[in-house]
Short mmCIF file of C-alpha atoms in Angstrom, two decimals:
data_model
loop_
_atom_site.label_atom_id
_atom_site.label_comp_id
_atom_site.label_asym_id
_atom_site.label_seq_id
_atom_site.Cartn_x
_atom_site.Cartn_y
_atom_site.Cartn_z
CA UNK A 8 68.52 67.66 68.06
CA UNK A 9 71.78 68.69 69.72
CA UNK A 10 72.13 70.87 72.50
CA UNK A 11 75.45 72.78 73.72
CA UNK A 12 75.71 73.74 77.52
CA UNK A 13 77.78 76.80 77.80
CA UNK A 14 78.55 77.76 81.73
CA UNK A 15 81.87 78.26 83.46
CA UNK A 16 80.86 76.79 86.40
CA UNK A 17 81.02 72.85 86.47
CA UNK A 18 78.03 72.44 88.68
CA UNK A 19 75.62 74.27 86.62
CA UNK A 20 76.87 72.68 83.34
CA UNK A 21 76.49 68.89 85.03
CA UNK A 22 72.39 69.90 86.37
CA UNK A 23 71.77 71.40 82.88
CA UNK A 24 72.75 67.96 81.33
CA UNK A 25 70.83 66.02 84.32
CA UNK A 26 67.62 68.14 83.71
CA UNK A 27 67.73 68.22 80.23
CA UNK A 28 68.13 64.42 79.82
CA UNK A 29 64.08 64.38 79.60
CA UNK A 30 63.99 65.64 76.23
CA UNK A 31 66.43 63.03 74.79
CA UNK A 32 68.73 64.93 73.05
CA UNK A 33 70.49 63.01 70.56
CA UNK A 34 74.14 64.63 71.89
CA UNK A 35 74.96 67.14 74.44
CA UNK A 36 78.33 68.78 74.67
CA UNK A 37 79.31 71.82 77.01
CA UNK A 38 81.92 74.61 77.17
CA UNK A 39 83.23 76.49 79.95
CA UNK A 40 83.33 79.87 78.49
CA UNK A 41 82.38 82.12 75.20
CA UNK A 42 85.35 81.94 73.43
CA UNK A 43 85.38 77.67 73.38
CA UNK A 44 81.83 77.50 72.93
CA UNK A 45 82.12 79.40 69.46
CA UNK A 46 84.99 76.85 68.64
CA UNK A 47 82.55 74.05 70.13
CA UNK A 48 79.91 75.65 67.82
CA UNK A 49 81.33 75.33 64.69
CA UNK A 50 82.22 71.72 64.97
CA UNK A 51 79.05 70.27 66.69
CA UNK A 52 76.61 72.68 65.15
CA UNK A 53 73.75 72.35 67.73
CA UNK A 54 70.15 72.86 67.39
CA UNK A 55 70.08 74.51 71.25
CA UNK A 56 72.08 76.15 73.27
CA UNK A 57 72.05 77.29 76.85
CA UNK A 58 74.51 80.12 77.48
CA UNK A 59 75.61 81.84 80.91
CA UNK A 60 76.62 85.53 80.59
CA UNK A 61 79.33 86.36 83.23
CA UNK A 62 82.15 84.21 81.97
CA UNK A 63 85.59 84.57 81.24
CA UNK A 64 87.24 85.02 77.91
CA UNK A 65 84.16 86.05 76.32
CA UNK A 66 80.87 86.83 77.98
CA UNK A 67 77.99 84.97 76.57
CA UNK A 68 76.28 88.08 75.09
CA UNK A 69 78.94 88.54 72.82
CA UNK A 70 79.06 84.79 72.23
CA UNK A 71 75.24 84.78 71.21
CA UNK A 72 75.98 87.17 68.67
CA UNK A 73 78.69 85.34 67.13
CA UNK A 74 76.99 81.96 67.15
CA UNK A 75 73.97 83.78 65.40
CA UNK A 76 76.16 84.92 62.52
CA UNK A 77 77.27 80.83 62.48
CA UNK A 78 73.91 79.67 62.57
CA UNK A 79 70.72 81.97 62.58
CA UNK A 80 67.78 79.41 63.36
CA UNK A 81 69.80 78.07 66.47
CA UNK A 82 67.81 78.54 69.60
CA UNK A 83 69.32 79.96 72.32
CA UNK A 84 68.40 80.37 76.07
CA UNK A 85 70.53 82.53 78.17
CA UNK A 86 70.96 81.38 81.90
CA UNK A 87 72.03 83.89 83.94
CA UNK A 88 71.54 85.27 87.69
CA UNK A 89 71.92 88.90 86.50
CA UNK A 90 68.45 90.08 88.03
CA UNK A 91 67.79 93.41 86.26
CA UNK A 92 65.47 93.71 83.30
CA UNK A 93 67.65 95.40 81.12
CA UNK A 94 69.83 92.25 80.86
CA UNK A 95 67.47 90.16 79.80
CA UNK A 96 66.30 92.58 77.46
CA UNK A 97 69.55 92.87 75.95
CA UNK A 98 70.01 89.06 75.48
CA UNK A 99 66.58 88.99 73.41
CA UNK A 100 67.81 92.03 71.61
CA UNK A 101 71.22 90.13 70.68
CA UNK A 102 68.80 87.35 69.25
CA UNK A 103 68.47 85.23 72.29
CA UNK A 104 65.25 83.33 72.53
CA UNK A 105 64.52 83.14 76.01
CA UNK A 106 65.93 84.12 79.56
CA UNK A 107 65.86 82.17 82.35
CA UNK A 108 67.27 83.20 85.67
CA UNK A 109 69.43 81.41 88.17
CA UNK A 110 69.19 79.51 90.56
CA UNK A 111 66.55 77.58 88.41
CA UNK A 112 65.27 74.40 89.09
CA UNK A 113 64.31 71.02 87.22
CA UNK A 114 61.03 72.22 86.68
CA UNK A 115 61.86 76.11 85.33
CA UNK A 116 64.76 74.59 83.20
CA UNK A 117 62.29 71.98 81.74
CA UNK A 118 59.48 74.81 81.30
CA UNK A 119 62.12 77.46 79.49
CA UNK A 120 63.04 74.54 76.90
CA UNK A 121 59.81 73.39 76.27
CA UNK A 122 59.05 77.09 75.62
CA UNK A 123 62.09 77.36 73.34
CA UNK A 124 60.33 74.27 71.19
CA UNK A 125 57.28 75.91 71.06
CA UNK A 126 58.43 78.51 69.36
CA UNK B 19 100.53 109.77 107.25
CA UNK B 20 98.33 112.35 106.64
CA UNK B 21 94.68 113.48 107.87
CA UNK B 22 92.15 115.47 106.27
CA UNK B 23 92.79 118.36 108.15
CA UNK B 24 96.54 118.73 107.21
CA UNK B 25 97.79 121.59 104.74
CA UNK B 26 99.95 120.50 101.83
CA UNK B 27 102.68 121.97 99.87
CA UNK B 28 104.39 120.37 97.40
CA UNK B 29 107.98 119.11 98.01
CA UNK B 30 111.22 120.25 97.00
CA UNK B 31 111.79 117.95 94.34
CA UNK B 32 108.18 118.12 93.26
CA UNK B 33 108.81 119.68 89.49
CA UNK B 34 111.81 117.18 88.89
CA UNK B 35 109.33 114.08 89.84
CA UNK B 36 106.54 115.49 87.88
CA UNK B 37 108.12 115.62 84.62
CA UNK B 38 108.33 112.17 85.02
CA UNK B 39 104.29 111.30 85.70
CA UNK B 40 101.27 110.61 84.32
CA UNK B 41 98.52 111.40 86.56
CA UNK B 42 94.85 111.91 86.04
CA UNK B 43 93.14 115.37 85.33
CA UNK B 44 91.66 115.82 89.30
CA UNK B 45 95.13 114.26 90.50
CA UNK B 46 97.12 117.34 88.84
CA UNK B 47 94.58 120.02 89.83
CA UNK B 48 94.84 118.70 93.54
CA UNK B 49 98.40 118.91 93.36
CA UNK B 50 98.66 122.23 91.71
CA UNK B 51 95.92 123.61 94.16
CA UNK B 52 98.03 122.66 97.28
CA UNK B 53 99.32 126.05 99.20
CA UNK B 54 100.54 124.94 102.52
CA UNK B 55 98.11 126.15 103.90
CA UNK B 56 94.52 125.38 102.77
CA UNK B 57 93.32 121.75 104.30
CA UNK B 58 93.57 118.68 102.36
CA UNK B 59 89.81 118.27 102.75
CA UNK B 60 89.05 122.02 101.81
CA UNK B 61 90.94 121.65 98.31
CA UNK B 62 89.32 117.84 97.58
CA UNK B 63 85.65 119.73 98.22
CA UNK B 64 86.41 122.62 95.91
CA UNK B 65 87.15 120.28 93.16
CA UNK B 66 84.31 117.91 93.87
CA UNK B 67 86.22 114.58 95.50
CA UNK B 68 85.29 112.62 98.30
CA UNK B 69 86.98 112.55 101.41
CA UNK B 70 88.49 108.84 101.13
CA UNK B 71 89.53 110.03 97.64
CA UNK B 72 91.57 112.66 99.06
CA UNK B 73 92.99 110.56 101.92
CA UNK B 74 93.90 107.52 99.58
CA UNK B 75 95.44 110.42 96.64
CA UNK B 76 96.97 112.38 99.31
CA UNK B 77 98.44 109.15 100.92
CA UNK B 78 99.85 108.19 97.35
CA UNK B 79 101.57 111.39 96.76
CA UNK B 80 103.40 111.71 100.01
CA UNK B 81 104.42 107.81 99.58
CA UNK B 82 106.08 109.39 95.93
CA UNK B 83 107.48 112.18 97.78
CA UNK B 84 105.44 114.61 95.78
CA UNK B 85 103.97 116.30 98.76
CA UNK B 86 104.83 117.20 102.17
CA UNK B 87 102.46 117.69 105.38
CA UNK B 88 103.53 121.57 106.11
CA UNK B 89 104.35 122.03 110.00
CA UNK B 90 103.92 125.40 111.32
CA UNK B 91 105.44 127.13 114.74
CA UNK B 92 102.87 128.71 117.07
CA UNK B 93 103.25 132.10 115.53
CA UNK B 94 102.99 130.75 112.11
CA UNK B 95 99.94 128.78 112.99
CA UNK B 96 98.39 131.84 114.66
CA UNK B 97 99.32 134.25 112.06
CA UNK B 98 98.14 132.01 109.20
CA UNK B 99 95.12 131.01 110.42
CA UNK B 100 94.27 133.88 112.58
CA UNK B 101 93.72 132.21 115.69
CA UNK B 102 94.34 132.82 119.12
CA UNK B 103 96.86 131.26 121.18
CA UNK B 104 94.50 128.60 122.82
CA UNK B 105 97.15 127.69 125.49
CA UNK B 106 96.30 131.27 127.53
CA UNK B 107 93.23 131.45 128.85
CA UNK B 108 92.50 133.70 125.76
CA UNK B 109 88.45 133.74 125.51
CA UNK B 110 87.51 133.56 128.65
CA UNK B 111 89.01 132.30 132.41
CA UNK B 112 87.63 131.56 135.37
CA UNK B 113 88.50 134.31 138.25
CA UNK B 114 89.35 132.87 142.17
CA UNK B 115 85.96 134.22 143.17
CA UNK B 116 84.33 132.05 140.26
CA UNK B 117 83.07 134.56 138.04
CA UNK B 118 83.86 135.00 134.15
CA UNK B 119 86.82 137.04 133.60
CA UNK B 120 86.74 138.72 130.17
CA UNK B 121 88.36 137.53 127.14
CA UNK B 122 91.51 138.60 126.65
CA UNK B 123 92.89 140.21 123.16
CA UNK B 124 95.36 139.02 120.61
CA UNK B 125 97.83 141.21 122.03
CA UNK B 126 97.37 139.32 125.71
CA UNK B 127 97.94 135.97 124.25
CA UNK B 128 101.34 137.05 122.61
CA UNK B 129 102.28 138.64 125.92
CA UNK B 130 101.45 135.16 127.80
CA UNK B 131 103.57 133.53 125.40
CA UNK B 132 106.49 135.59 126.25
CA UNK B 133 106.03 135.04 129.96
CA UNK B 134 106.35 131.33 129.93
CA UNK B 135 109.46 129.80 131.21
CA UNK B 136 111.90 128.42 128.53
CA UNK B 137 111.74 124.87 130.15
CA UNK B 138 108.02 124.99 130.18
CA UNK B 139 108.16 124.89 126.78
CA UNK B 140 109.68 120.81 126.22
CA UNK B 141 107.82 119.79 128.65
CA UNK B 142 104.35 118.27 127.28
CA UNK B 143 101.43 119.35 129.23
CA UNK B 144 99.11 116.95 130.78
CA UNK B 145 96.64 115.63 128.65
CA UNK B 146 92.83 115.79 129.87
CA UNK B 147 91.47 114.62 126.39
CA UNK B 148 88.33 112.78 126.14
CA UNK B 149 87.98 108.80 127.17
CA UNK B 150 89.59 106.71 124.64
CA UNK B 151 87.40 103.53 125.32
CA UNK B 152 85.75 102.48 122.39
CA UNK B 153 82.50 100.95 123.57
CA UNK B 154 80.90 104.01 124.66
CA UNK B 155 81.42 105.54 121.23
CA UNK B 156 80.10 102.51 119.31
CA UNK B 157 76.95 102.47 121.55
CA UNK B 158 76.48 105.48 120.79
CA UNK B 159 76.74 105.07 117.22
CA UNK B 160 74.12 102.22 117.28
CA UNK B 161 72.20 103.98 119.64
CA UNK B 162 71.70 107.01 117.55
CA UNK B 163 71.02 105.20 114.58
CA UNK B 164 68.16 103.41 115.82
CA UNK B 165 69.65 100.26 117.17
CA UNK B 166 69.68 96.70 115.69
CA UNK B 167 70.70 96.11 112.22
CA UNK B 168 70.36 99.41 111.24
CA UNK B 169 72.62 100.55 113.85
CA UNK B 170 75.48 97.65 112.79
CA UNK B 171 75.17 98.81 109.42
CA UNK B 172 76.01 102.80 110.68
CA UNK B 173 78.68 101.19 112.70
CA UNK B 174 79.86 99.87 109.94
CA UNK B 175 79.79 102.82 107.86
CA UNK B 176 81.71 104.59 110.29
CA UNK B 177 84.33 102.25 110.56
CA UNK B 178 84.63 102.54 106.63
CA UNK B 179 85.41 106.49 107.21
CA UNK B 180 88.42 105.62 108.82
CA UNK B 181 91.76 105.61 107.32
CA UNK B 182 92.66 101.67 107.16
CA UNK B 183 96.10 101.92 109.00
CA UNK B 184 94.54 103.64 112.03
CA UNK B 185 91.76 100.99 111.86
CA UNK B 186 94.55 98.42 111.72
CA UNK B 187 96.31 99.72 114.64
CA UNK B 188 93.33 99.37 116.59
CA UNK B 189 93.64 95.64 116.38
CA UNK B 190 89.94 95.26 116.80
CA UNK B 191 88.87 91.77 115.91
CA UNK B 192 84.69 92.30 116.02
CA UNK B 193 83.23 95.59 116.88
CA UNK B 194 80.26 93.18 118.17
CA UNK B 195 82.20 91.78 121.12
CA UNK B 196 84.03 94.63 122.38
CA UNK B 197 85.27 94.59 125.94
CA UNK B 198 84.25 97.37 127.92
CA UNK B 199 87.78 98.51 128.63
CA UNK B 200 89.09 98.52 125.50
CA UNK B 201 91.19 101.72 124.59
CA UNK B 202 91.58 103.57 121.02
CA UNK B 203 95.46 103.92 120.45
CA UNK B 204 95.85 107.41 120.58
CA UNK B 205 93.94 110.58 120.07
CA UNK B 206 94.22 110.52 116.23
CA UNK B 207 91.75 107.41 116.20
CA UNK B 208 89.54 108.95 118.43
CA UNK B 209 89.44 111.78 116.28
CA UNK B 210 88.73 109.74 113.33
CA UNK B 211 86.18 108.15 114.94
CA UNK B 212 84.16 111.20 115.81
CA UNK B 213 84.78 112.62 112.18
CA UNK B 214 83.20 109.48 110.95
CA UNK B 215 80.41 109.70 113.27
CA UNK B 216 79.60 113.37 112.05
CA UNK B 217 80.12 112.37 108.26
CA UNK B 218 77.59 109.21 108.82
CA UNK B 219 75.11 110.36 111.51
CA UNK B 220 75.48 113.82 110.85
CA UNK B 221 75.57 114.26 114.36
CA UNK B 222 78.63 115.23 116.77
CA UNK B 223 79.36 112.97 118.93
CA UNK B 224 78.60 113.80 122.89
CA UNK B 225 80.69 111.12 125.57
CA UNK B 226 78.44 110.50 128.27
CA UNK C 13 75.04 100.52 102.40
CA UNK C 14 71.49 101.14 104.23
CA UNK C 15 69.51 98.48 105.85
CA UNK C 16 67.60 98.03 102.79
CA UNK C 17 70.66 96.89 100.92
CA UNK C 18 71.38 94.66 103.42
CA UNK C 19 67.74 93.56 103.56
CA UNK C 20 68.27 92.54 99.42
CA UNK C 21 71.22 90.20 100.57
CA UNK C 22 69.50 88.71 103.42
CA UNK C 23 66.24 87.98 100.74
CA UNK C 24 68.56 86.64 97.88
CA UNK C 25 70.45 84.35 100.53
CA UNK C 26 67.28 82.73 101.59
CA UNK C 27 65.88 82.62 98.38
CA UNK C 28 68.68 80.79 97.14
CA UNK C 29 68.47 77.89 99.49
CA UNK C 30 64.85 77.70 99.67
CA UNK C 31 64.74 77.27 95.74
CA UNK C 32 67.88 74.95 95.10
CA UNK C 33 67.61 73.00 98.30
CA UNK C 34 64.12 73.52 99.82
CA UNK C 35 65.52 74.23 103.01
CA UNK C 36 65.61 77.73 103.91
CA UNK C 37 68.33 79.27 106.39
CA UNK C 38 68.06 81.19 109.71
CA UNK C 39 69.89 84.71 109.47
CA UNK C 40 71.81 85.35 113.00
CA UNK C 41 72.73 88.91 114.22
CA UNK C 42 75.35 90.40 111.99
CA UNK C 43 79.01 91.10 112.97
CA UNK C 44 81.39 93.53 112.18
CA UNK C 45 84.79 92.05 111.64
CA UNK C 46 88.22 93.18 111.36
CA UNK C 47 91.69 92.21 111.27
CA UNK C 48 91.49 87.99 111.20
CA UNK C 49 89.09 86.59 108.83
CA UNK C 50 86.87 84.36 110.05
CA UNK C 51 86.61 82.14 107.10
CA UNK C 52 85.31 78.41 106.68
CA UNK C 53 86.70 75.65 104.70
CA UNK C 54 85.29 76.70 101.38
CA UNK C 55 85.08 80.33 100.41
CA UNK C 56 83.66 82.16 97.11
CA UNK C 57 84.53 85.71 96.55
CA UNK C 58 82.99 88.30 93.87
CA UNK C 59 84.54 91.98 93.08
CA UNK C 60 82.02 94.43 93.12
CA UNK C 61 82.33 97.61 91.20
CA UNK C 62 80.04 100.71 90.27
CA UNK C 63 78.48 102.96 92.97
CA UNK C 64 79.64 100.33 95.70
CA UNK C 65 83.34 99.17 95.34
CA UNK C 66 84.47 96.00 97.38
CA UNK C 67 83.77 92.21 97.56
CA UNK C 68 81.03 89.85 98.65
CA UNK C 69 81.82 86.32 99.81
CA UNK C 70 80.15 83.53 101.11
CA UNK C 71 82.16 80.93 103.46
CA UNK C 72 80.98 77.54 104.12
CA UNK C 73 81.97 74.17 105.77
CA UNK C 74 82.61 71.48 103.58
CA UNK C 75 79.74 69.37 104.98
CA UNK C 76 77.55 72.28 104.19
CA UNK C 77 78.96 72.34 100.53
CA UNK C 78 78.29 68.46 100.46
CA UNK C 79 74.93 68.64 101.62
CA UNK C 80 73.64 71.19 99.57
CA UNK C 81 75.31 69.68 96.44
CA UNK C 82 73.51 66.40 97.46
CA UNK C 83 69.93 68.37 97.99
CA UNK C 84 70.82 69.65 93.91
CA UNK C 85 71.55 65.97 92.89
CA UNK C 86 75.31 66.48 92.25
CA UNK C 87 76.87 63.12 92.83
CA UNK C 88 80.63 64.81 92.51
CA UNK C 89 82.54 65.22 95.91
CA UNK C 90 85.68 66.41 95.04
CA UNK C 91 87.72 69.42 95.86
CA UNK C 92 87.07 70.93 92.09
CA UNK C 93 83.04 70.45 92.51
CA UNK C 94 83.69 72.16 96.12
CA UNK C 95 85.31 75.03 94.72
CA UNK C 96 83.31 75.64 91.34
CA UNK C 97 80.10 75.27 93.68
CA UNK C 98 80.79 77.72 96.46
CA UNK C 99 81.77 80.38 93.44
CA UNK C 100 78.75 79.41 91.93
CA UNK C 101 76.80 80.26 94.51
CA UNK C 102 78.13 83.33 95.26
CA UNK C 103 77.97 84.47 92.01
CA UNK C 104 74.51 83.87 91.87
CA UNK C 105 73.63 85.58 95.19
CA UNK C 106 75.67 89.10 93.98
CA UNK C 107 74.29 88.82 90.53
CA UNK C 108 70.79 88.38 91.76
CA UNK C 109 71.49 91.59 93.71
CA UNK C 110 71.54 93.57 90.39
CA UNK C 111 67.80 93.49 90.35
CA UNK C 112 68.03 96.15 93.55
CA UNK C 113 71.14 97.81 92.73
CA UNK C 114 70.93 98.20 89.11
CA UNK C 115 73.15 97.88 86.25
CA UNK C 116 75.86 99.69 87.45
CA UNK C 117 76.50 96.93 89.85
CA UNK C 118 79.43 95.56 87.82
CA UNK C 119 80.52 92.15 89.35
CA UNK C 120 83.49 89.71 88.34
CA UNK C 121 84.04 86.42 87.85
CA UNK C 122 84.17 84.24 90.95
CA UNK C 123 87.65 83.87 93.19
CA UNK C 124 87.67 80.81 95.05
CA UNK C 125 89.40 79.31 98.07
CA UNK C 126 89.84 76.61 100.19
CA UNK C 127 91.38 77.08 103.57
CA UNK C 128 91.14 79.35 106.38
CA UNK C 129 93.87 81.80 105.60
CA UNK C 130 93.79 82.25 101.65
CA UNK C 131 91.85 85.68 101.06
CA UNK C 132 91.81 88.42 98.03
CA UNK C 133 90.55 90.90 100.46
CA UNK C 134 93.21 92.80 102.71
CA UNK C 135 92.80 92.30 106.23
CA UNK C 136 92.88 95.69 106.87
CA UNK C 137 89.20 95.83 105.17
CA UNK C 138 86.30 95.55 107.52
CA UNK C 139 83.86 93.27 106.84
CA UNK C 140 80.05 93.16 107.73
CA UNK C 141 79.43 89.68 108.14
CA UNK C 142 75.94 87.80 107.73
CA UNK C 143 76.21 84.50 109.84
CA UNK C 144 73.31 82.12 108.64
CA UNK C 145 72.62 78.43 109.82
CA UNK C 146 71.20 76.08 107.15
CA UNK C 147 70.19 72.62 108.65
CA UNK C 148 72.99 72.13 111.18
CA UNK C 149 75.71 74.06 109.62
CA UNK C 150 76.81 77.67 110.10
CA UNK C 151 77.92 79.63 107.40
CA UNK C 152 78.88 83.27 106.58
CA UNK C 153 77.95 85.89 104.14
CA UNK C 154 80.25 88.84 104.20
CA UNK C 155 80.33 92.08 102.70
CA UNK C 156 83.56 94.21 102.32
CA UNK C 157 83.18 98.00 100.69
CA UNK C 158 86.08 100.34 100.08
CA UNK C 159 84.16 103.38 101.40
#
């Protein structure tokens, strides 16, 4: 199992990596915006992606669609602070498997990832 | 500096400058509605524009030398705006025995003007305007909006209505720590705040 | 901005610190500030547009940011992670406000600065400051609206 973490914040990328270690991913990589994530995705072909929405260059929702065109079976957890319901609905509409609101804790991230694997 | 009450008109070089401009639809509508008489606010209102948009736009046009703020002679002013000469005791005056004298007619106003000595025209009349102290004004705002945090928000909203250059000229650091004796720099600042209070709280500021 | 709008920000700030650090902040009386900025060591700014236009920012002393990072289990403490963190904090707080203001409340990616002078906001713009203390530190959340 491989995980790609996409977020423009180093703090968040490092926090997700620390918390996700519980799942013993074979490899974890990260990208700091949608455009870099797409490049990284094509080389890395991960099974799971965590995706921020508000990022420079390419936003997360556009990136979700692009990634799913490359590998439709990938599980994408959108992690965003945009708290209006329409954002979460839009993420799911574009093909994300789950939505987690920032700020998150280790516990809420693990629960969200577990739900993703159950699917 | 333009105020919302100014009558604006297109500058003499308007046609020449306008030929090179690309403006938004409402900006052209505003420019073409200027008649030198109707206030910027009234024109803005007729186009559905808020005060801030009108002021920002008018300041920009002034800077681009597309418009000028119209000034008037006394006779132009009284004629154009159909007002009586307020410098004369036009509407009512207190007589020596303390009773109210009957209102004068428009014709009397003109005769008053003619009677003035030529030297008095250049001598500024003593100003007996309202107190320029800021503290009582902001206390009024806070009191009228319920005090506490709500009052602070109302005070903030009033400040947002004041043109930025005026606000900067006030040299205030913080509204919460205004010295009792702090005074506004001029009447323009005072009137901008009073107008802001009217706009935000829908009440007319009454000095204590 | 109404009192209800302000309460939204206050609740979000409290929720953010409680959730990420398990320590609740204590809000102080708001201050309206003009001209001179009251900035601390690290500040994160977010430009907002839509019905409300202007900026939201959070300014924190270095010691507070280091304590926050420590509570979150972050071991890095260099200038780069401090700037990144203050930007992420203001981004989360402002983005969370969309639940109240709706999707028309548009936000930019954060702009961050170190030092007490650098700000993308004009000094002429009045700011509504919400001072708060978190543990022994004092910080500010500022809201600067255009109109």
